[in-house]
XYZ file of C-alpha atoms in Angstrom:
505
model
C -33.894 3.645 -6.175
C -30.652 5.644 -5.917
C -30.551 5.236 -2.126
C -31.162 1.474 -2.438
C -28.348 1.067 -4.960
C -26.032 3.250 -2.834
C -26.764 1.032 0.147
C -25.996 -2.115 -1.869
C -22.738 -0.701 -3.212
C -21.738 0.498 0.256
C -22.308 -3.003 1.663
C -20.330 -4.530 -1.203
C -17.472 -2.095 -0.505
C -17.407 -3.071 3.159
C -17.321 -6.782 2.227
C -14.393 -6.122 -0.123
C -12.731 -4.190 2.697
C -13.024 -7.234 4.965
C -11.523 -9.515 2.328
C -8.610 -7.144 1.833
C -7.911 -7.052 5.556
C -7.479 -10.835 5.569
C -4.267 -10.448 3.576
C -2.672 -8.135 6.084
C -0.928 -10.750 8.208
C 1.205 -11.588 5.198
C 2.118 -7.934 4.811
C 3.126 -7.562 8.438
C 5.219 -10.734 8.504
C 7.020 -10.003 5.234
C 8.258 -6.610 6.342
C 10.231 -7.518 9.448
C 13.739 -8.676 8.717
C 16.678 -8.974 11.081
C 19.459 -6.818 9.647
C 22.832 -8.344 8.845
C 25.704 -7.278 11.093
C 29.192 -7.839 9.719
C 32.016 -8.956 11.975
C 34.724 -6.370 12.535
C 37.177 -7.006 15.395
C 38.408 -3.945 17.275
C 41.697 -3.784 19.149
C 40.709 -1.586 22.103
C 38.789 -2.541 25.219
C 36.088 0.142 25.217
C 32.445 -0.935 25.307
C 30.587 -1.469 22.067
C 27.148 -0.061 21.434
C 25.254 -1.912 18.696
C 21.825 -0.756 17.493
C 20.925 -3.451 14.932
C 17.898 -1.610 13.639
C 19.987 1.165 12.109
C 22.805 -1.158 11.011
C 25.310 1.151 12.714
C 28.032 0.059 15.116
C 29.565 2.821 17.215
C 32.937 2.366 18.961
C 34.054 5.028 21.428
C 37.558 4.864 22.959
C 39.031 6.548 26.010
C 40.220 9.408 23.816
C 37.623 11.169 21.719
C 40.137 11.520 18.906
C 40.307 7.725 18.760
C 36.589 7.359 18.104
C 35.749 4.997 15.284
C 32.451 4.845 13.524
C 31.674 1.850 11.386
C 28.767 2.084 8.984
C 27.613 -1.378 8.025
C 27.588 -1.971 4.299
C 24.256 -3.474 3.312
C 22.461 -3.880 0.048
C 19.191 -2.869 1.735
C 18.122 0.697 2.447
C 17.642 0.157 6.190
C 20.660 2.391 6.968
C 19.168 5.448 5.286
C 17.711 8.343 7.223
C 14.156 8.973 6.081
C 11.437 11.607 6.124
C 7.799 10.483 6.336
C 4.577 12.438 5.962
C 1.025 11.352 5.178
C 1.837 7.827 4.111
C 4.928 8.685 2.036
C 8.543 8.069 3.097
C 11.625 9.121 1.148
C 15.372 9.201 1.744
C 16.308 12.306 3.723
C 18.761 14.777 2.214
C 21.252 14.823 5.097
C 22.754 18.115 3.921
C 19.564 20.170 4.290
C 16.856 18.199 6.141
C 16.117 19.705 9.575
C 15.765 16.276 11.151
C 16.700 12.714 10.313
C 14.408 9.807 11.086
C 15.351 6.180 11.584
C 13.218 3.071 11.562
C 12.896 1.295 14.910
C 11.409 -2.115 14.289
C 14.148 -4.176 15.950
C 15.146 -4.269 19.583
C 18.700 -4.258 20.942
C 19.032 -8.000 20.321
C 18.050 -7.688 16.679
C 14.617 -9.143 17.334
C 11.667 -7.808 15.352
C 9.332 -5.725 17.464
C 6.436 -6.468 15.144
C 5.479 -2.862 14.470
C 6.967 0.128 12.717
C 8.178 3.046 14.775
C 10.173 5.979 13.466
C 12.450 7.994 15.734
C 13.575 11.427 14.576
C 16.568 13.458 15.728
C 17.781 16.991 14.877
C 20.241 17.198 12.013
C 23.289 19.223 13.113
C 24.333 19.712 9.486
C 21.217 21.790 8.868
C 21.422 23.879 12.032
C 23.024 26.949 10.462
C 21.013 27.822 7.367
C 19.649 31.033 5.941
C 15.845 30.803 6.121
C 15.580 33.343 3.293
C 17.751 31.352 0.917
C 16.341 29.682 -2.162
C 17.538 26.305 -0.883
C 15.436 26.713 2.244
C 12.339 28.154 0.581
C 11.856 26.051 -2.553
C 11.097 22.620 -1.011
C 8.587 24.166 1.396
C 7.005 26.202 -1.380
C 6.801 23.059 -3.519
C 5.064 21.073 -0.753
C 2.614 23.906 -0.148
C 2.014 24.045 -3.892
C 1.354 20.295 -3.925
C -1.211 20.743 -1.159
C -2.838 23.545 -3.148
C -2.990 21.372 -6.261
C -4.453 18.451 -4.311
C -7.165 20.840 -3.162
C -8.278 21.481 -6.746
C -9.264 17.810 -7.138
C -12.453 18.254 -5.139
C -14.187 21.130 -6.993
C -12.955 19.829 -10.354
C -14.275 16.372 -9.484
C -17.644 17.922 -8.709
C -17.625 19.791 -12.020
C -16.794 16.633 -13.966
C -19.435 14.569 -12.148
C -22.115 17.139 -12.964
C -21.426 16.851 -16.682
C -20.406 13.214 -17.272
C -20.746 9.885 -15.455
C -18.472 9.820 -12.417
C -17.159 6.420 -13.450
C -16.075 7.726 -16.861
C -14.220 10.793 -15.592
C -12.570 8.917 -12.718
C -11.449 6.133 -15.050
C -10.054 8.556 -17.619
C -8.237 10.638 -15.052
C -6.623 7.693 -13.276
C -5.668 5.924 -16.507
C -3.877 9.067 -17.677
C -2.029 9.313 -14.348
C -1.135 5.599 -14.452
C 0.367 5.944 -17.924
C 2.390 8.986 -16.821
C 3.815 7.111 -13.797
C 4.243 3.754 -15.547
C 8.032 4.143 -16.150
C 8.549 3.894 -12.378
C 6.959 0.434 -12.375
C 10.119 -0.941 -13.964
C 12.062 0.056 -10.829
C 9.766 -1.710 -8.370
C 11.407 -4.415 -6.276
C 9.656 -7.717 -7.088
C 9.227 -8.616 -3.420
C 7.174 -5.443 -2.880
C 4.721 -6.040 -5.726
C 2.100 -8.014 -3.787
C 1.879 -5.651 -0.834
C 2.029 -2.603 -3.087
C -1.014 -3.964 -4.912
C -2.842 -4.520 -1.618
C -2.075 -0.944 -0.572
C -3.124 0.215 -4.031
C -6.469 -1.534 -3.620
C -7.179 0.494 -0.491
C -5.967 3.626 -2.264
C -8.439 2.930 -5.076
C -11.176 2.564 -2.465
C -10.314 6.077 -1.301
C -10.347 7.614 -4.774
C -13.515 5.873 -5.965
C -15.394 6.622 -2.739
C -14.338 10.243 -3.053
C -15.742 10.406 -6.570
C -19.081 8.886 -5.494
C -19.294 11.250 -2.509
C -18.842 14.289 -4.779
C -22.116 13.405 -6.511
C -24.158 14.414 -3.446
C -21.894 16.220 -0.977
C -20.291 19.687 -1.378
C -16.669 19.510 -2.469
C -15.305 21.227 0.648
C -17.222 18.865 2.947
C -15.794 15.831 1.145
C -12.305 17.286 1.592
C -12.837 17.928 5.300
C -14.268 14.443 5.886
C -11.302 13.014 4.019
C -9.122 14.487 6.765
C -10.517 11.773 9.059
C -7.368 9.878 8.122
C -5.859 11.408 11.287
C -8.160 9.015 13.179
C -8.243 6.132 10.722
C -4.481 5.700 10.391
C -3.765 5.301 14.152
C -6.738 2.940 14.481
C -5.427 0.804 11.615
C -1.975 0.808 13.233
C -3.473 -0.497 16.464
C -5.606 -3.128 14.718
C -2.982 -4.376 12.297
C 0.292 -3.626 14.057
C 1.817 -5.606 16.881
C 2.474 -4.137 20.324
C 1.611 -0.643 19.094
C 1.820 1.870 21.937
C -1.096 4.254 21.616
C -1.885 5.276 25.206
C -2.353 8.860 26.311
C 1.240 9.051 27.575
C 2.622 7.332 24.477
C 0.833 9.390 21.820
C -0.967 12.418 23.303
C -0.932 14.161 19.919
C -2.963 11.327 18.384
C -5.613 11.441 21.113
C -5.863 15.237 21.023
C -6.129 15.220 17.215
C -8.780 12.493 17.283
C -10.918 14.377 19.802
C -10.700 17.632 17.845
C -11.395 15.849 14.569
C -14.510 14.112 15.928
C -15.835 17.386 17.328
C -15.137 19.034 13.970
C -16.951 16.312 12.025
C -19.895 16.509 14.400
C -20.073 20.277 13.990
C -19.737 20.026 10.216
C -22.373 17.327 9.777
C -24.851 18.053 12.565
C -24.450 21.779 13.172
C -26.874 22.905 10.500
C -30.004 22.417 12.618
C -31.248 19.324 10.785
C -29.468 16.879 13.087
C -29.054 13.332 11.844
C -31.510 14.063 9.067
C -28.774 15.950 7.256
C -26.691 12.787 6.867
C -26.902 10.874 3.600
C -25.128 8.155 1.688
C -22.795 10.736 0.226
C -21.446 11.412 3.718
C -20.896 7.693 4.249
C -18.915 7.466 1.017
C -16.849 10.492 2.077
C -16.003 8.723 5.349
C -15.215 5.511 3.450
C -12.788 7.657 1.431
C -10.852 8.343 4.652
C -10.894 4.643 5.570
C -9.450 3.738 2.178
C -6.702 6.348 2.228
C -5.908 5.823 5.911
C -5.444 2.076 5.430
C -3.388 2.687 2.291
C -1.119 4.966 4.355
C -0.467 2.053 6.738
C 0.724 -0.131 3.872
C 2.681 2.442 1.905
C 4.429 4.061 4.863
C 5.524 0.647 6.124
C 6.975 -0.319 2.757
C 8.509 3.070 1.997
C 10.091 3.431 5.443
C 11.987 0.191 4.861
C 12.545 0.944 1.176
C 12.627 4.760 0.902
C 14.071 4.624 -2.592
C 10.885 2.865 -3.737
C 8.476 5.760 -3.075
C 7.643 6.490 -6.715
C 7.483 2.842 -7.882
C 5.051 2.065 -5.045
C 3.073 5.182 -5.925
C 2.909 4.026 -9.546
C 1.412 0.716 -8.380
C -1.147 2.590 -6.277
C -2.273 4.711 -9.191
C -2.260 1.699 -11.508
C -4.524 -0.259 -9.157
C -6.845 2.719 -8.902
C -7.002 2.942 -12.699
C -7.810 -0.787 -12.832
C -10.715 -0.566 -10.381
C -11.953 2.680 -11.944
C -11.944 0.999 -15.354
C -13.941 -1.903 -13.931
C -16.429 0.552 -12.437
C -16.717 2.413 -15.757
C -17.287 -0.856 -17.654
C -20.075 -2.023 -15.336
C -21.642 1.418 -15.303
C -21.273 1.893 -19.046
C -23.140 -1.331 -19.782
C -25.913 -0.331 -17.401
C -25.210 -3.074 -14.863
C -25.149 -0.742 -11.849
C -28.523 0.882 -12.356
C -28.642 4.399 -10.968
C -25.556 4.022 -8.784
C -23.068 6.772 -9.616
C -25.772 8.762 -11.408
C -28.599 7.867 -13.745
C -26.446 7.652 -16.871
C -27.968 4.697 -18.674
C -25.864 2.277 -20.700
C -23.604 5.004 -22.064
C -21.074 2.570 -23.543
C -23.780 1.030 -25.725
C -24.796 4.330 -27.314
C -22.480 5.688 -29.968
C -23.124 9.338 -29.168
C -22.298 9.095 -25.457
C -19.500 6.574 -25.953
C -17.737 8.955 -28.339
C -17.484 11.647 -25.658
C -17.438 9.703 -22.375
C -14.897 6.974 -23.161
C -11.217 7.361 -23.969
C -9.939 8.924 -26.208
C -13.076 10.999 -26.772
C -13.061 12.175 -23.156
C -9.818 14.077 -23.814
C -10.224 14.970 -27.497
C -13.419 16.794 -26.525
C -11.111 19.605 -25.435
C -10.916 20.568 -29.119
C -14.677 20.453 -29.698
C -17.017 23.387 -29.786
C -18.926 22.236 -26.699
C -17.860 24.348 -23.722
C -19.037 21.754 -21.177
C -17.146 18.898 -22.801
C -14.087 21.100 -23.193
C -14.171 21.972 -19.486
C -14.495 18.329 -18.503
C -11.655 17.286 -20.812
C -9.341 19.934 -19.406
C -10.339 19.055 -15.827
C -9.708 15.347 -16.438
C -6.317 16.101 -17.980
C -5.411 18.436 -15.121
C -6.412 16.027 -12.348
C -4.737 13.119 -14.124
C -1.405 14.568 -15.235
C -0.875 17.443 -12.803
C -2.603 16.816 -9.476
C -2.160 13.023 -9.453
C 0.996 12.157 -11.420
C 3.193 15.283 -11.366
C 2.104 16.157 -7.837
C 3.326 12.801 -6.517
C 6.730 13.393 -8.097
C 6.887 16.922 -6.677
C 5.890 15.746 -3.214
C 8.567 13.035 -3.040
C 11.179 15.466 -4.409
C 10.580 18.098 -1.738
C 9.789 15.785 1.181
C 13.354 14.627 1.742
C 14.552 18.197 2.292
C 12.256 19.152 5.188
C 11.265 17.662 8.525
C 8.397 15.198 8.827
C 6.385 17.506 11.076
C 6.875 20.501 8.792
C 5.815 18.500 5.732
C 2.723 17.230 7.559
C 1.709 20.779 8.443
C 2.101 22.006 4.859
C 0.146 19.072 3.425
C -2.575 19.443 6.075
C -3.733 22.651 4.359
C -5.322 20.636 1.529
C -8.953 20.934 2.805
C -8.554 24.712 3.113
C -7.492 24.989 -0.515
C -10.365 22.708 -1.515
C -12.819 24.996 0.287
C -11.311 28.092 -1.316
C -11.477 26.730 -4.864
C -14.947 25.282 -4.287
C -16.118 28.751 -3.322
C -14.426 30.449 -6.292
C -15.187 27.910 -9.023
C -18.533 26.327 -8.187
C -20.011 28.841 -5.773
C -20.076 26.683 -2.638
C -21.306 28.666 0.347
C -20.229 28.058 3.917
C -22.277 28.489 7.049
C -20.903 28.997 10.570
C -20.930 25.231 11.202
C -18.848 24.647 8.056
C -16.249 27.197 9.110
C -16.029 25.994 12.724
C -16.156 22.296 11.867
C -13.655 22.603 9.041
C -11.349 24.688 11.204
C -11.385 22.079 13.965
C -10.611 19.298 11.489
C -7.662 21.186 9.985
C -6.423 22.001 13.497
C -6.594 18.283 14.280
C -4.456 17.559 11.217
C -1.894 20.116 12.367
C -1.948 18.809 15.922
C -1.282 15.243 14.770
C 2.106 16.389 13.451
C 3.234 17.785 16.822
C 5.864 15.695 18.584
C 4.664 13.678 21.562
C 7.429 15.167 23.739
C 6.127 18.680 23.073
C 2.622 17.875 24.260
C 3.956 15.986 27.275
C 5.797 19.137 28.318
C 2.743 21.353 27.738
C 0.274 19.154 29.629
C 2.736 17.857 32.209
C 2.353 14.241 31.077
C 4.893 11.783 32.434
C 7.053 10.006 29.906
C 6.322 6.268 29.590
C 8.666 4.306 31.849
C 9.876 1.976 29.127
C 11.046 4.927 27.050
C 13.190 6.191 29.908
C 14.637 2.754 30.646
C 15.480 1.963 27.027
C 16.773 5.341 25.905
C 20.394 4.134 25.682
C 19.324 1.316 23.392
C 17.260 3.585 21.155
C 18.620 3.619 17.581
C 18.064 7.353 17.434
C 20.460 7.725 20.360
C 23.133 5.896 18.388
C 22.325 7.867 15.260
C 22.595 11.120 17.200
C 25.992 10.071 18.505
C 27.127 9.270 14.984
C 25.957 12.617 13.649
C 27.248 14.701 16.538
C 30.636 12.989 16.899
C 32.358 15.204 14.352
C 30.870 18.385 15.818
C 32.692 18.013 19.175
C 35.977 19.866 19.573
C 38.360 17.568 21.503
C 40.296 20.572 22.842
C 37.250 21.689 24.798
C 37.112 18.426 26.768
C 39.117 17.808 29.916
C 40.983 14.557 30.365
C 38.379 13.547 32.899
C 35.627 14.117 30.357
C 37.531 12.178 27.746
C 38.161 9.250 30.030
C 34.460 8.980 30.786
C 33.382 9.328 27.191
C 31.932 5.861 26.699
C 28.552 4.200 26.761
C 27.722 2.443 29.986
């Protein structure tokens, strides 16, 4: 009966997934705008280099001391350098961030390319910093701490699901997080509301699938399978983006990460000697978790890259949508309309005794009761709602802008390792050789996905794509690098010949 209901709910989830995908064309079309370039006549004859996508116009004269940099004034946030990691983009702190990233979704003529590409360059302002200073350590320690806290969600979710209906604990946790983040909703740009809700729907699919998976699958395994986002996100980019370059020469890190991740999943799921017989519906829900989060990353990163100051408002919408769908799940489950799906809990909303402890506010006030199990669940729900969902999002966005994208991705990729550690300490999960090898390969894949494509091209001797070489002078990052490095050049070190040739061809 449980397997039949799981199958039905899985099919329903896939149908909903299809319906959600039908709205994506609107998302893609709404997020490509041609930036506004203001007229500003210049009196000298030197060539003008104009990268519309960064809204920067760079004028270089025959004398380096006569250089003039014009930053276009724009009400939008397209001019801001950003840092992106795991579906979140924030404004980079240009005083301390190791690299600055710029959005490349317009060509040299100001025409939308139809997809989102981010180009990152070293930040010369951050080149000379003491790695032992508090300013260097604290954002990295905070991101690592966020990853650690995210890892506690999996064993605590398993503990809560063992004691109470999964729908009740998930609903309570997400509602608490939504209330905590609700002040940021007031700062959301109205034009982002629709697409933020679509992204939030996929995010809710990830959270709810994760909760269902924890009913049958060990917490660490659910965490490792959730790392399949390193495959899901590039696939979604190819399916939903336009002219996305994902060949071996374009993105070797993505291909290498995908191969390692698939081998790791195969080892984790099939390495125990039982073969395909070891797979169950719980594993399918854990994979659906990655599909939900990976698709949500596509939406949120696209919106946040173009509106980096909207990271927390968009996050608040995500959590709010998750609370909405979790509440719907809890209502259907509580009235007994879902049968044994999500556990054989009966119509717990119709019985006064269970309703008093399973529904809000009883779910949280049980922390003051004499029942140790209910107290544990109440504390776990409060922790996962306020700390690991709400406060963690704030901490992540605070620290992200002060480090490089690749460094942030590496720190956040440790989440499954923390989940495995806490699952072993708190609920006694045991790991066989296949769990260690498979999990290790998956985490390695997550780390590898954050490596720059240029680095892997150098290691494996891969030729750079021809179009990248031909268009390097028109790359917005090239212009941004010139802007950032202009003040670092000492004119006295240049010969007159060098100065005379100091212009873009």
